[in-house]
mmCIF file of C-alpha atoms and ligand atoms in Angstrom:
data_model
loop_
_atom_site.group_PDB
_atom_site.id
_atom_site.type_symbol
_atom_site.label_atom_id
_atom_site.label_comp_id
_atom_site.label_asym_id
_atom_site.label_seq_id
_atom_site.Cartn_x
_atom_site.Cartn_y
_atom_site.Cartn_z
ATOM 1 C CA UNK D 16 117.003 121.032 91.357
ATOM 2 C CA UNK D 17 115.361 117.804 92.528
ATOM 3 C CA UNK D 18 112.418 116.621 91.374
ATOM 4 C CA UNK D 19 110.553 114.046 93.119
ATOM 5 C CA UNK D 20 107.367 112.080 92.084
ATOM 6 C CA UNK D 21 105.300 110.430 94.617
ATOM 7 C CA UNK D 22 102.924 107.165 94.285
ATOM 8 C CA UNK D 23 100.207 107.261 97.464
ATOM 9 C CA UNK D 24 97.710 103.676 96.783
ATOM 10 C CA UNK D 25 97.385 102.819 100.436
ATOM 11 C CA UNK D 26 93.405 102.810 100.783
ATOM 12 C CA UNK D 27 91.162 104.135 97.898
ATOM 13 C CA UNK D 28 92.862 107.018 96.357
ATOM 14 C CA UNK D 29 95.059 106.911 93.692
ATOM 15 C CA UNK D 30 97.291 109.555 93.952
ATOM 16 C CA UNK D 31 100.152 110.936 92.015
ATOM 17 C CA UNK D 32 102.213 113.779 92.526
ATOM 18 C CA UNK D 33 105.605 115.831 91.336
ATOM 19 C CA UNK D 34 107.356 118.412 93.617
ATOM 20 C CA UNK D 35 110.069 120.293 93.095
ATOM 21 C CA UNK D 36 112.125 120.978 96.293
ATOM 22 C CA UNK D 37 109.690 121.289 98.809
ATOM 23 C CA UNK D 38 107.158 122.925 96.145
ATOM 24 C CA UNK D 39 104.498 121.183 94.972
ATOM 25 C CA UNK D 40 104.102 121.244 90.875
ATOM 26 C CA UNK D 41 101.702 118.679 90.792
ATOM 27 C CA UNK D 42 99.101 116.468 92.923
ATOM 28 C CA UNK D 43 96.392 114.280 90.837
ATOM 29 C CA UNK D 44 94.055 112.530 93.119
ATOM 30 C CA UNK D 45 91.638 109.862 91.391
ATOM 31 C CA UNK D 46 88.921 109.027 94.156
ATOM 32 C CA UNK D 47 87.080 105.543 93.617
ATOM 33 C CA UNK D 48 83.795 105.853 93.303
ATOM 34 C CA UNK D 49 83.106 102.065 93.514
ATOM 35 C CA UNK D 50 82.760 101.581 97.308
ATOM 36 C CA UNK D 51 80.348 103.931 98.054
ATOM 37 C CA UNK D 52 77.401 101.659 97.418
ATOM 38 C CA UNK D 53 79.166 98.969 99.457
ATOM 39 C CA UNK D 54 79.130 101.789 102.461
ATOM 40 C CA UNK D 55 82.857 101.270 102.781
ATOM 41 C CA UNK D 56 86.299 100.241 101.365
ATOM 42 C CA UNK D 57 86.486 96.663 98.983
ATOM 43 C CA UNK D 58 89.501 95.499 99.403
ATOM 44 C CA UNK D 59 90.000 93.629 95.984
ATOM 45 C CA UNK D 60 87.871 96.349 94.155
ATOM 46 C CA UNK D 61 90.412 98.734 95.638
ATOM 47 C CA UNK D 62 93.561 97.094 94.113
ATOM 48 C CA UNK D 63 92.087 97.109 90.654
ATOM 49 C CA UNK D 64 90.865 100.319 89.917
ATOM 50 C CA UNK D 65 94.567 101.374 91.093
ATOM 51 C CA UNK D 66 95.689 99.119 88.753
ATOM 52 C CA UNK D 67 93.520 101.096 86.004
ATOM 53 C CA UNK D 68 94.496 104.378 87.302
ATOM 54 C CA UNK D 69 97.979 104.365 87.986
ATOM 55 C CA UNK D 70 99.166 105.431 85.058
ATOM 56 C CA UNK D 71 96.804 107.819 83.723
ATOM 57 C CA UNK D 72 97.114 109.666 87.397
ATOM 58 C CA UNK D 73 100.616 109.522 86.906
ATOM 59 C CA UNK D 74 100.985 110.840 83.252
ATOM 60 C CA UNK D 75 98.932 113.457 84.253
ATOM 61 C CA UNK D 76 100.948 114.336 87.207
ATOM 62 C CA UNK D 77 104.139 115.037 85.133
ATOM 63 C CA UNK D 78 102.316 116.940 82.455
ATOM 64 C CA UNK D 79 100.700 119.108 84.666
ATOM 65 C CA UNK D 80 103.909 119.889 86.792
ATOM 66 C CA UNK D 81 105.492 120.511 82.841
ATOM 67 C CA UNK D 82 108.332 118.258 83.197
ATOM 68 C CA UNK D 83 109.778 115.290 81.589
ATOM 69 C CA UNK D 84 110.021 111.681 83.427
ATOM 70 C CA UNK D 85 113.650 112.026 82.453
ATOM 71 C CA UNK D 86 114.151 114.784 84.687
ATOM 72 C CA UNK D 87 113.037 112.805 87.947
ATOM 73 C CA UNK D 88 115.646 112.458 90.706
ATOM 74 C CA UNK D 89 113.865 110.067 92.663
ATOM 75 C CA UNK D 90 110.058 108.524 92.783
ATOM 76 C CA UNK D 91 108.713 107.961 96.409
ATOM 77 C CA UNK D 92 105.571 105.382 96.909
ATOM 78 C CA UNK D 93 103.756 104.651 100.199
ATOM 79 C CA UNK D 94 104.950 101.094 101.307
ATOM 80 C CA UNK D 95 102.312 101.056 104.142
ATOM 81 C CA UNK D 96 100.312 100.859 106.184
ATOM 82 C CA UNK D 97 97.354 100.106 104.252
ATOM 83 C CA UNK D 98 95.209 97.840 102.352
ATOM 84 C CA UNK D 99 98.062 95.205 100.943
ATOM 85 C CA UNK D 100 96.400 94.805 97.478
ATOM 86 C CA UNK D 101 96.323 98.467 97.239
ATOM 87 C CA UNK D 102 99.930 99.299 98.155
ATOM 88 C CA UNK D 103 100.966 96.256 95.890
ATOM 89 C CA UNK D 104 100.274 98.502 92.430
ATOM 90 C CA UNK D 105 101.588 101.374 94.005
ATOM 91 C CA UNK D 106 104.966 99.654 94.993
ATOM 92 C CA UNK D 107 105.256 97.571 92.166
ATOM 93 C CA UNK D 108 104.705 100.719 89.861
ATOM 94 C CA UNK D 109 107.150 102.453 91.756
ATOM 95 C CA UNK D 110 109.517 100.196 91.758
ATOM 96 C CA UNK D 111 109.258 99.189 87.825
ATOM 97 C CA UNK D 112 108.839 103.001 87.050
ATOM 98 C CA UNK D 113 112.355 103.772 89.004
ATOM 99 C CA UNK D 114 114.429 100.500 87.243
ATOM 100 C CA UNK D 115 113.191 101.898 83.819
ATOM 101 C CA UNK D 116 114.537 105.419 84.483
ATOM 102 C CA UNK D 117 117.454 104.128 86.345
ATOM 103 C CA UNK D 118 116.841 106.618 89.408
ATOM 104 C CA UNK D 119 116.438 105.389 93.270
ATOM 105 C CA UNK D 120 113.678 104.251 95.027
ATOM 106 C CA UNK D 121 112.220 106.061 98.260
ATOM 107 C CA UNK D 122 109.204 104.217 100.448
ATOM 108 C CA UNK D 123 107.385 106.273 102.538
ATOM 109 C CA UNK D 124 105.439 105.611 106.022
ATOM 110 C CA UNK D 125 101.734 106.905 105.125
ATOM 111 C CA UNK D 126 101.415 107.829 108.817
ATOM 112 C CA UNK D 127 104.755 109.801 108.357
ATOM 113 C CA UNK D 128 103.935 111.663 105.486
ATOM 114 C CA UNK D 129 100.140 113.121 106.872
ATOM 115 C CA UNK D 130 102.645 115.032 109.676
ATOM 116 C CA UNK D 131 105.318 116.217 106.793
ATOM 117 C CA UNK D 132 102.270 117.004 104.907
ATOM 118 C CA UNK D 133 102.665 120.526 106.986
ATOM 119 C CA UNK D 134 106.493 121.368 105.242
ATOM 120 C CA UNK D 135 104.666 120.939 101.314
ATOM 121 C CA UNK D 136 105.311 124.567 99.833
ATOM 122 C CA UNK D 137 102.568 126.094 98.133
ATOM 123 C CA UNK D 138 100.638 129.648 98.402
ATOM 124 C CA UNK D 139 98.211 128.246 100.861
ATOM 125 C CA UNK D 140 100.647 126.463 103.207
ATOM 126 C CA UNK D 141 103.521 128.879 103.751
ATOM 127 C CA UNK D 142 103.420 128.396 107.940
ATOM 128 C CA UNK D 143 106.241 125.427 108.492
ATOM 129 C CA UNK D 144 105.828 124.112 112.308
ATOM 130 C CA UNK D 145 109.449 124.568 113.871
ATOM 131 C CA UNK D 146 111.161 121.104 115.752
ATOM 132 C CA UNK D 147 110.051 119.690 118.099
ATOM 133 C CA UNK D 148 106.551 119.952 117.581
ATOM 134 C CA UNK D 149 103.182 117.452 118.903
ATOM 135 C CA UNK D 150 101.123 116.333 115.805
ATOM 136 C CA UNK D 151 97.544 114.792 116.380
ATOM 137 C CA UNK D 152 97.250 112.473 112.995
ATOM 138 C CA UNK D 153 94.112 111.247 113.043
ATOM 139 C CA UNK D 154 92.850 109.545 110.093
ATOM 140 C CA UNK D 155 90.621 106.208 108.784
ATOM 141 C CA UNK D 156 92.885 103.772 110.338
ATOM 142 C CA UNK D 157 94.607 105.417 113.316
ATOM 143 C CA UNK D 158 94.715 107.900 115.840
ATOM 144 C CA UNK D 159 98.315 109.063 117.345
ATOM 145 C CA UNK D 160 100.196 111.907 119.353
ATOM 146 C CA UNK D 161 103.012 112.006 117.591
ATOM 147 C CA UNK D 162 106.359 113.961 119.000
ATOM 148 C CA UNK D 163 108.298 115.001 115.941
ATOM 149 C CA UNK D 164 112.024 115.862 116.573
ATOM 150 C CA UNK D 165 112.869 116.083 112.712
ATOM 151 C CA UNK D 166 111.566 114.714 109.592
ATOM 152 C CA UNK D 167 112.928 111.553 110.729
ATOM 153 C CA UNK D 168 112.499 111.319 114.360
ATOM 154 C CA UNK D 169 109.327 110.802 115.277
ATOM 155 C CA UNK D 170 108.042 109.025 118.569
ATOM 156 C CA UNK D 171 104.316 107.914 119.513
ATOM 157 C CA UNK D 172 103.444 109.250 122.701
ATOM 158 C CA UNK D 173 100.200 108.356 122.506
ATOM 159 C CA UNK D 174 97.324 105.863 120.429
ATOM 160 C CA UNK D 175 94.258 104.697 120.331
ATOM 161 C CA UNK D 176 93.652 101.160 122.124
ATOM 162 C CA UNK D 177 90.825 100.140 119.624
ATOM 163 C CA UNK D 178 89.214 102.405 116.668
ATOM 164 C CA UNK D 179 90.514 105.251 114.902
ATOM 165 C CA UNK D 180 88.497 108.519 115.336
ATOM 166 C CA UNK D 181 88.118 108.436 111.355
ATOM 167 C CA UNK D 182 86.715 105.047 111.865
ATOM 168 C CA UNK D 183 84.118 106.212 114.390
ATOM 169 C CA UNK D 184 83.100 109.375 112.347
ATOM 170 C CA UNK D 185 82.302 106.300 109.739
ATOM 171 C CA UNK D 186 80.399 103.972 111.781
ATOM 172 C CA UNK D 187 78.309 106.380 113.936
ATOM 173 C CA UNK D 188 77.077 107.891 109.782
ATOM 174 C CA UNK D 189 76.385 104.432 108.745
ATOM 175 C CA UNK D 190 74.774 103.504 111.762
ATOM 176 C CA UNK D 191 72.702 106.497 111.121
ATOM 177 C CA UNK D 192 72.434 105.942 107.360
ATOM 178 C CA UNK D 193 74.575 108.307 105.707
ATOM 179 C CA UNK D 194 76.461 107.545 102.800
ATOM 180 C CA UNK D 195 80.558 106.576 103.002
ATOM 181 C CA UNK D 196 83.078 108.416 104.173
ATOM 182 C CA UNK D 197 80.668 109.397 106.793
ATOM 183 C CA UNK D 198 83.208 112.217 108.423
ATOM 184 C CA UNK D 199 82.639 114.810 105.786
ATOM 185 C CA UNK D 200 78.597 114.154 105.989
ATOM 186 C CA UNK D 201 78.986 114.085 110.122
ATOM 187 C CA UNK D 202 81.279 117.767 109.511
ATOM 188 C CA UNK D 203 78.029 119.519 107.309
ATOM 189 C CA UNK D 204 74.982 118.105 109.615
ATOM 190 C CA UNK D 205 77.000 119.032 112.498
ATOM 191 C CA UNK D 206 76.736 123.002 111.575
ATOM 192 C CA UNK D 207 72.918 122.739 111.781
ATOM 193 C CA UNK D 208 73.026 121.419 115.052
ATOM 194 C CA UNK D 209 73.543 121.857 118.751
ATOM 195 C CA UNK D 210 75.761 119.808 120.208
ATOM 196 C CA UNK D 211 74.282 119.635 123.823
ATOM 197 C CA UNK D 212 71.133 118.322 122.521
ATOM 198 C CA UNK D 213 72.414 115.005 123.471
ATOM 199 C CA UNK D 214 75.123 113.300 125.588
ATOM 200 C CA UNK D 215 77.723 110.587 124.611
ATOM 201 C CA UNK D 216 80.204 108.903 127.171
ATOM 202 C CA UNK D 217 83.459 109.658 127.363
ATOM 203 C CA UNK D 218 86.192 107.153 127.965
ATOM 204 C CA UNK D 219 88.510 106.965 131.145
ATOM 205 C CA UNK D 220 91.901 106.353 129.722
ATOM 206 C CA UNK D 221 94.999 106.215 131.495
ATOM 207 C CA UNK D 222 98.092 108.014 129.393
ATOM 208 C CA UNK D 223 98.086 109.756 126.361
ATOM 209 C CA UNK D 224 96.119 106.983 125.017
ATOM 210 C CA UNK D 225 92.438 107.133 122.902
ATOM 211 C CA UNK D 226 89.554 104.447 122.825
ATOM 212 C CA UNK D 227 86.759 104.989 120.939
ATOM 213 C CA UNK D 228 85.367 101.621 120.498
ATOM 214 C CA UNK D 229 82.569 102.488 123.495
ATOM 215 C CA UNK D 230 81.344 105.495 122.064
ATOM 216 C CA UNK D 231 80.948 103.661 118.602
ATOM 217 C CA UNK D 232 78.616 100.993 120.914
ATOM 218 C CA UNK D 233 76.597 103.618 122.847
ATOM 219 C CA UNK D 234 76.047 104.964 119.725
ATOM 220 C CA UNK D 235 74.620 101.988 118.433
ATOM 221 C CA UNK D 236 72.600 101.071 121.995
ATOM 222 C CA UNK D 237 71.389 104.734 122.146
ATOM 223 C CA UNK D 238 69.851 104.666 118.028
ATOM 224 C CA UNK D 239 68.584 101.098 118.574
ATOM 225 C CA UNK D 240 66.639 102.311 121.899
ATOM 226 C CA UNK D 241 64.950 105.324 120.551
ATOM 227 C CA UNK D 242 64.596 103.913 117.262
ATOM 228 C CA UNK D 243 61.597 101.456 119.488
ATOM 229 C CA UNK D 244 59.787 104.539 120.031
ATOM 230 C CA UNK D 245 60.097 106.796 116.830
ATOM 231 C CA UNK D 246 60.816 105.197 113.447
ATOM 232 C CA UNK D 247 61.705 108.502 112.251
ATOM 233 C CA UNK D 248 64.080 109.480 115.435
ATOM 234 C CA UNK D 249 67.487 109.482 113.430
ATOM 235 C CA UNK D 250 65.905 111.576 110.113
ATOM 236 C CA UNK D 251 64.285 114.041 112.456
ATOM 237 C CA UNK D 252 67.066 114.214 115.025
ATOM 238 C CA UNK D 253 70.342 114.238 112.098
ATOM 239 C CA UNK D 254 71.873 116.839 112.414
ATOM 240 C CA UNK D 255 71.753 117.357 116.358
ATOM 241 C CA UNK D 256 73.013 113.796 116.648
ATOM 242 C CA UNK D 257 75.562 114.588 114.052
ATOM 243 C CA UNK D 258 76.336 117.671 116.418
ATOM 244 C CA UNK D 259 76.834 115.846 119.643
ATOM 245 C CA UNK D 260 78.889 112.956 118.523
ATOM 246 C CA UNK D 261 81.606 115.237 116.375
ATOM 247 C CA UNK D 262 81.481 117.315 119.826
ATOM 248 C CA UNK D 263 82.246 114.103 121.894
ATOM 249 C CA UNK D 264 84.821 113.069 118.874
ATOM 250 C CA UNK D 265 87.056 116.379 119.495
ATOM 251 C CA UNK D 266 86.291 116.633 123.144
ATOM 252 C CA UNK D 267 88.054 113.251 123.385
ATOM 253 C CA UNK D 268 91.000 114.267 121.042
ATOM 254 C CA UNK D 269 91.640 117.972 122.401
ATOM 255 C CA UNK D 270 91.861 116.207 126.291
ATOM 256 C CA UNK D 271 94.924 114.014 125.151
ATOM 257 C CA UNK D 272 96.378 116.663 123.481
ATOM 258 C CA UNK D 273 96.307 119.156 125.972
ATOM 259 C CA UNK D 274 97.910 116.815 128.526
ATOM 260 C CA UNK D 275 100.797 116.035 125.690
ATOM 261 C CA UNK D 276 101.340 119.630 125.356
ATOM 262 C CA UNK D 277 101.891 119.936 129.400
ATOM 263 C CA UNK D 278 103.654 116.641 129.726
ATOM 264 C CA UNK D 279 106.460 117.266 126.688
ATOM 265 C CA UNK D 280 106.472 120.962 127.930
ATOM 266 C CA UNK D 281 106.250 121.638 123.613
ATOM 267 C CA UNK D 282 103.563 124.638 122.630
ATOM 268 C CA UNK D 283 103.861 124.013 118.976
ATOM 269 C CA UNK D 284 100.943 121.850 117.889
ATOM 270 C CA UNK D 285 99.889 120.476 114.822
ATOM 271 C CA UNK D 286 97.339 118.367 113.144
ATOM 272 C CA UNK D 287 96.897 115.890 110.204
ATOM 273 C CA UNK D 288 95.193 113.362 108.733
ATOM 274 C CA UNK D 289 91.397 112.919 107.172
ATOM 275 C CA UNK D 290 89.921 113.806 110.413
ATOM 276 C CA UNK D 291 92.001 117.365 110.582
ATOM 277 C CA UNK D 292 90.042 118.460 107.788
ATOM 278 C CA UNK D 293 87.095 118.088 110.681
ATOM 279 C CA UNK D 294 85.452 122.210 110.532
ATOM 280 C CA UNK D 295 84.678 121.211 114.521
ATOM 281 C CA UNK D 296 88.337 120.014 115.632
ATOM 282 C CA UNK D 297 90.053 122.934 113.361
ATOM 283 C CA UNK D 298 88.151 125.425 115.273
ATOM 284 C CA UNK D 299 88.950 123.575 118.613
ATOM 285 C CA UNK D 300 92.186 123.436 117.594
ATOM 286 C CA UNK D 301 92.835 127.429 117.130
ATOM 287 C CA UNK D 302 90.540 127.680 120.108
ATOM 288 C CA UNK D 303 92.932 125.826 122.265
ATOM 289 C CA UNK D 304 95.778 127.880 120.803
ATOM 290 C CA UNK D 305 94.766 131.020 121.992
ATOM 291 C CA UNK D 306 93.409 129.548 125.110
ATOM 292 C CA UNK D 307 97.031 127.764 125.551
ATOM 293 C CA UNK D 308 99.480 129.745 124.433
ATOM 294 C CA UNK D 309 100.253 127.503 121.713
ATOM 295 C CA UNK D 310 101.601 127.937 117.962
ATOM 296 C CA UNK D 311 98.597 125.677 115.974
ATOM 297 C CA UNK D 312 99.640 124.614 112.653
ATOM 298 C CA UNK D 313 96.681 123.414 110.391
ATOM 299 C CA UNK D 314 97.054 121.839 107.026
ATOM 300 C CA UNK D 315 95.452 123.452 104.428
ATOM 301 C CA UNK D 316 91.908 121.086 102.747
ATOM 302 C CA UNK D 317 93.549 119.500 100.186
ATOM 303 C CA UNK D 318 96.544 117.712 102.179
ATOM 304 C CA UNK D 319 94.513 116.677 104.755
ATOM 305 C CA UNK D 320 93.015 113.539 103.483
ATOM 306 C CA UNK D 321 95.035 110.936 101.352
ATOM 307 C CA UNK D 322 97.263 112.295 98.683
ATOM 308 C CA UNK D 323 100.568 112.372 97.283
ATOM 309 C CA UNK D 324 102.250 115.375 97.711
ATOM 310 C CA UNK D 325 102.563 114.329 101.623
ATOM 311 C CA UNK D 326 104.605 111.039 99.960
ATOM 312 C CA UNK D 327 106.691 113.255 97.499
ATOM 313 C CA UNK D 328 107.801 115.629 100.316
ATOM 314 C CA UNK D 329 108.283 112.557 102.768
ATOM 315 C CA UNK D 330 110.058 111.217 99.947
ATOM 316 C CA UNK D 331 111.978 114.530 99.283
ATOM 317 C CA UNK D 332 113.434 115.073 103.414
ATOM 318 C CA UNK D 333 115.166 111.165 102.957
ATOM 319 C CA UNK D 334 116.708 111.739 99.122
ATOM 320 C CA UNK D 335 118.381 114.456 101.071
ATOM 321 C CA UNK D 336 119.654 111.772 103.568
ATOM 322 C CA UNK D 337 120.098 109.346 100.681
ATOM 323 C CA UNK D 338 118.159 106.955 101.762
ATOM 324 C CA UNK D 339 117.339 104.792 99.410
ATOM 325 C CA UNK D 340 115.032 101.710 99.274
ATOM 326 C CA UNK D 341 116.015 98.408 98.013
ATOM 327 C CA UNK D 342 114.270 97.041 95.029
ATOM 328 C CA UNK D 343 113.643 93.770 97.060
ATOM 329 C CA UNK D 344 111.067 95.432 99.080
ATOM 330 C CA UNK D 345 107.755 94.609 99.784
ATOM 331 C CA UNK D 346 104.823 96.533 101.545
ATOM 332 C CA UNK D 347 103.469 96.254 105.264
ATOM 333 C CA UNK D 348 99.658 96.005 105.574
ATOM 334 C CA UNK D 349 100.378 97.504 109.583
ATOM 335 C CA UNK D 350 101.925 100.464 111.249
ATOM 336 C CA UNK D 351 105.493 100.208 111.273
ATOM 337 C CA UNK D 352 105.988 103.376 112.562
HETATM 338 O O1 KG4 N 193 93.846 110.236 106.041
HETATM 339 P P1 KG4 N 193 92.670 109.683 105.324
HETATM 340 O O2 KG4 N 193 92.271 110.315 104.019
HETATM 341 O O3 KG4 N 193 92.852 108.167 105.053
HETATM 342 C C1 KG4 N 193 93.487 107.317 105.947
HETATM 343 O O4 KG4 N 193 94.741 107.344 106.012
HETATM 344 O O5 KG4 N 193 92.728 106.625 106.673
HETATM 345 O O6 KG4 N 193 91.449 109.756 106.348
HETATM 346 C C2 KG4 N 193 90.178 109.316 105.985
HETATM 347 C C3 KG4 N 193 89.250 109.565 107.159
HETATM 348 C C4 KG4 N 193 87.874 108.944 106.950
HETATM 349 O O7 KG4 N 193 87.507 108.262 108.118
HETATM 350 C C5 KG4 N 193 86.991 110.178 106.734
HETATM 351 O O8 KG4 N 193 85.659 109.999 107.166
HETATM 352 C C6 KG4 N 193 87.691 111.199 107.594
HETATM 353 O O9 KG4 N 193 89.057 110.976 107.352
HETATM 354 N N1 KG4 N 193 87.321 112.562 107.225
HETATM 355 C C7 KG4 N 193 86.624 113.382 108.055
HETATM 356 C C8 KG4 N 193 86.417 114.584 107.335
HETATM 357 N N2 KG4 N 193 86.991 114.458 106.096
HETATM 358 C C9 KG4 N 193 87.543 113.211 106.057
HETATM 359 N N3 KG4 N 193 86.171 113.192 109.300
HETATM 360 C C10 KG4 N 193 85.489 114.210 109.868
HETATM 361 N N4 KG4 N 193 85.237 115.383 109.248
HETATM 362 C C11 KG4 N 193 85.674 115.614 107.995
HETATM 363 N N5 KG4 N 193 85.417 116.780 107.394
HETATM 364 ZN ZN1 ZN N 194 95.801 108.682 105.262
#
């Protein structure tokens, strides 16, 4: 039996987690509260409350999944990409937490582990997408069509030019005021509202590629204009605004993804990432299934957005491979992938 914890400190949650196999025993997320008032992510405030959480997340993490640190096999830690102070504790934890029980080192590509996110076992993910398959990861910091050949084959096809569609959920809610992550508070106005009440450009890019970066600015140029006639335009207009411009969001990402699916020929598609926890793009998703002929894969809430278990099963497909990390190693602040 191996038994694999995972470290994930590559933003702002501090995440520990044990699996077993591919079954998950155990995933502790600590979510820090401390940059909501700043309306987004402090870097150096970041860093230290993983430092003061790291081990508490972790203790917990073995005592809920019952098991001893002696019995680890292997502990897995995101090395990037991410916020450098942040993966710091994780990977020096990781590291110092390994040497102590004398067992080997595994990093882990954060982008990498949202896609294996889909092979965690547990009773609400049971549906494993079969090789090859397209993933659409689309989180805070990046947006990618992803062909994945096996757990570690993966090629971008596709990628955004400019902002991540996480990062333009974020902006267009503090544009309009709402507090941070903005995606989440975007998702629940959306429901109340009708999407064609107003229109948002789309981009014209060639490839599989995304922008987003113009939609973020006529955003901004569309607020700032009707804001000069109606103080109140955003509070009485929230949560059609919030309607169209998670509309314009998906219609963006389902049009790349539906030319991937014709251009690789592949009709099993998945999603990952913050963003696939989106109500909108889930249902867009299955809609385009049936409408396709495609097998949709969906991760279930709680491995959507940051968290360990998708490090501890990342880390689980290479201990099979045995391969190992070096103790020398230091994290990457960008995509490596
Ligand atoms: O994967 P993730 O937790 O962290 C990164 O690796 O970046 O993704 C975080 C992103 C944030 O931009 C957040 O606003 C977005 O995922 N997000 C959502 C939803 N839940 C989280 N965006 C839209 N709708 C949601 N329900
Ligand atoms: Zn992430």
């Amino acid at each position: 039996m191996t038994y694999i914890l995972g470290i994930e400190s590559s933003c702002d949650d501090t995440s520990a987690a044990v699996i077993q196999n591919t079954r998950v025993l155990s995933n502790i997320i600590a979510n820090q509260k401390v940059h909501s008032t700043y309306g987004g992510v402090v870097p150096e405030l970041a860093s230290r409350a993983h430092q003061q959480n790291i081990i508490p997340v972790v203790d917990v993490a073995l005592k809920e999944a019952k098991i001893t640190k002696k019995q680890l096999s292997a502990v897995a830690f995101t090395r990037g990409p991410g916020l450098l102070g942040s993966l710091l504790v994780g990977t020096s934890f990781a590291k110092s937490f390994a040497m102590a029980l004398d067992v080997p080192i595994i990093e882990v590509d954060h982008l990498k582990a949202h896609i294996l996110a889909h092979f965690i076992d547990d009773e609400s993910n049971s549906n494993n997408p079969i090789f090859p398959f397209i993933c659409l990861t689309v989180s805070g910091g990046h947006t990618q069509i992803v062909r994945v050949t096996s757990p570690s084959d993966m090629e971008i096809i596709g990628a955004t030019i400019d902002d991540a569609a996480g990062e333009t959920f974020d902006k267009a809610a503090k544009i309009m005021g709402l507090p941070y992550p903005g995606g989440p508070e975007i998702d629940r106005l959306a429901n109340e509202g009708t999407p064609g009440a107003f229109n948002f450009p789309k981009p014209r890019i060639s490839d599989l590629n995304y922008s987003f970066s113009g939609l973020k600015t006529s955003i901004l140029y569309f607020l700032r204009d009707k804001l000069k006639e109606d103080d109140y335009f955003i509070e009485n207009n929230k949560a059609d605004l919030s309607a169209a411009i998670q509309s314009t969001i998906i219609e963006i990402l389902m049009d790349k993804l539906k030319k991937a699916a014709i251009q690789t020929g592949i009709n099993q598609i998945a999603i990952a990432g913050g963003v696939s926890a989106n109500s909108g793009l889930r249902e867009a998703i299955v809609k385009a299934g049936i409408e396709n002929g495609w097998k949709t894969f969906i991760p279930p809430f709680k491995f959507t957005t940051d968290n360990a278990a998708m490090i501890a099963i990342a880390g689980y497909f290479k201990y099979l491979n045995n391969d190992f990390a070096s103790q020398n190693l230091t994290p990457y602040a960008r995509s490596k992938f």
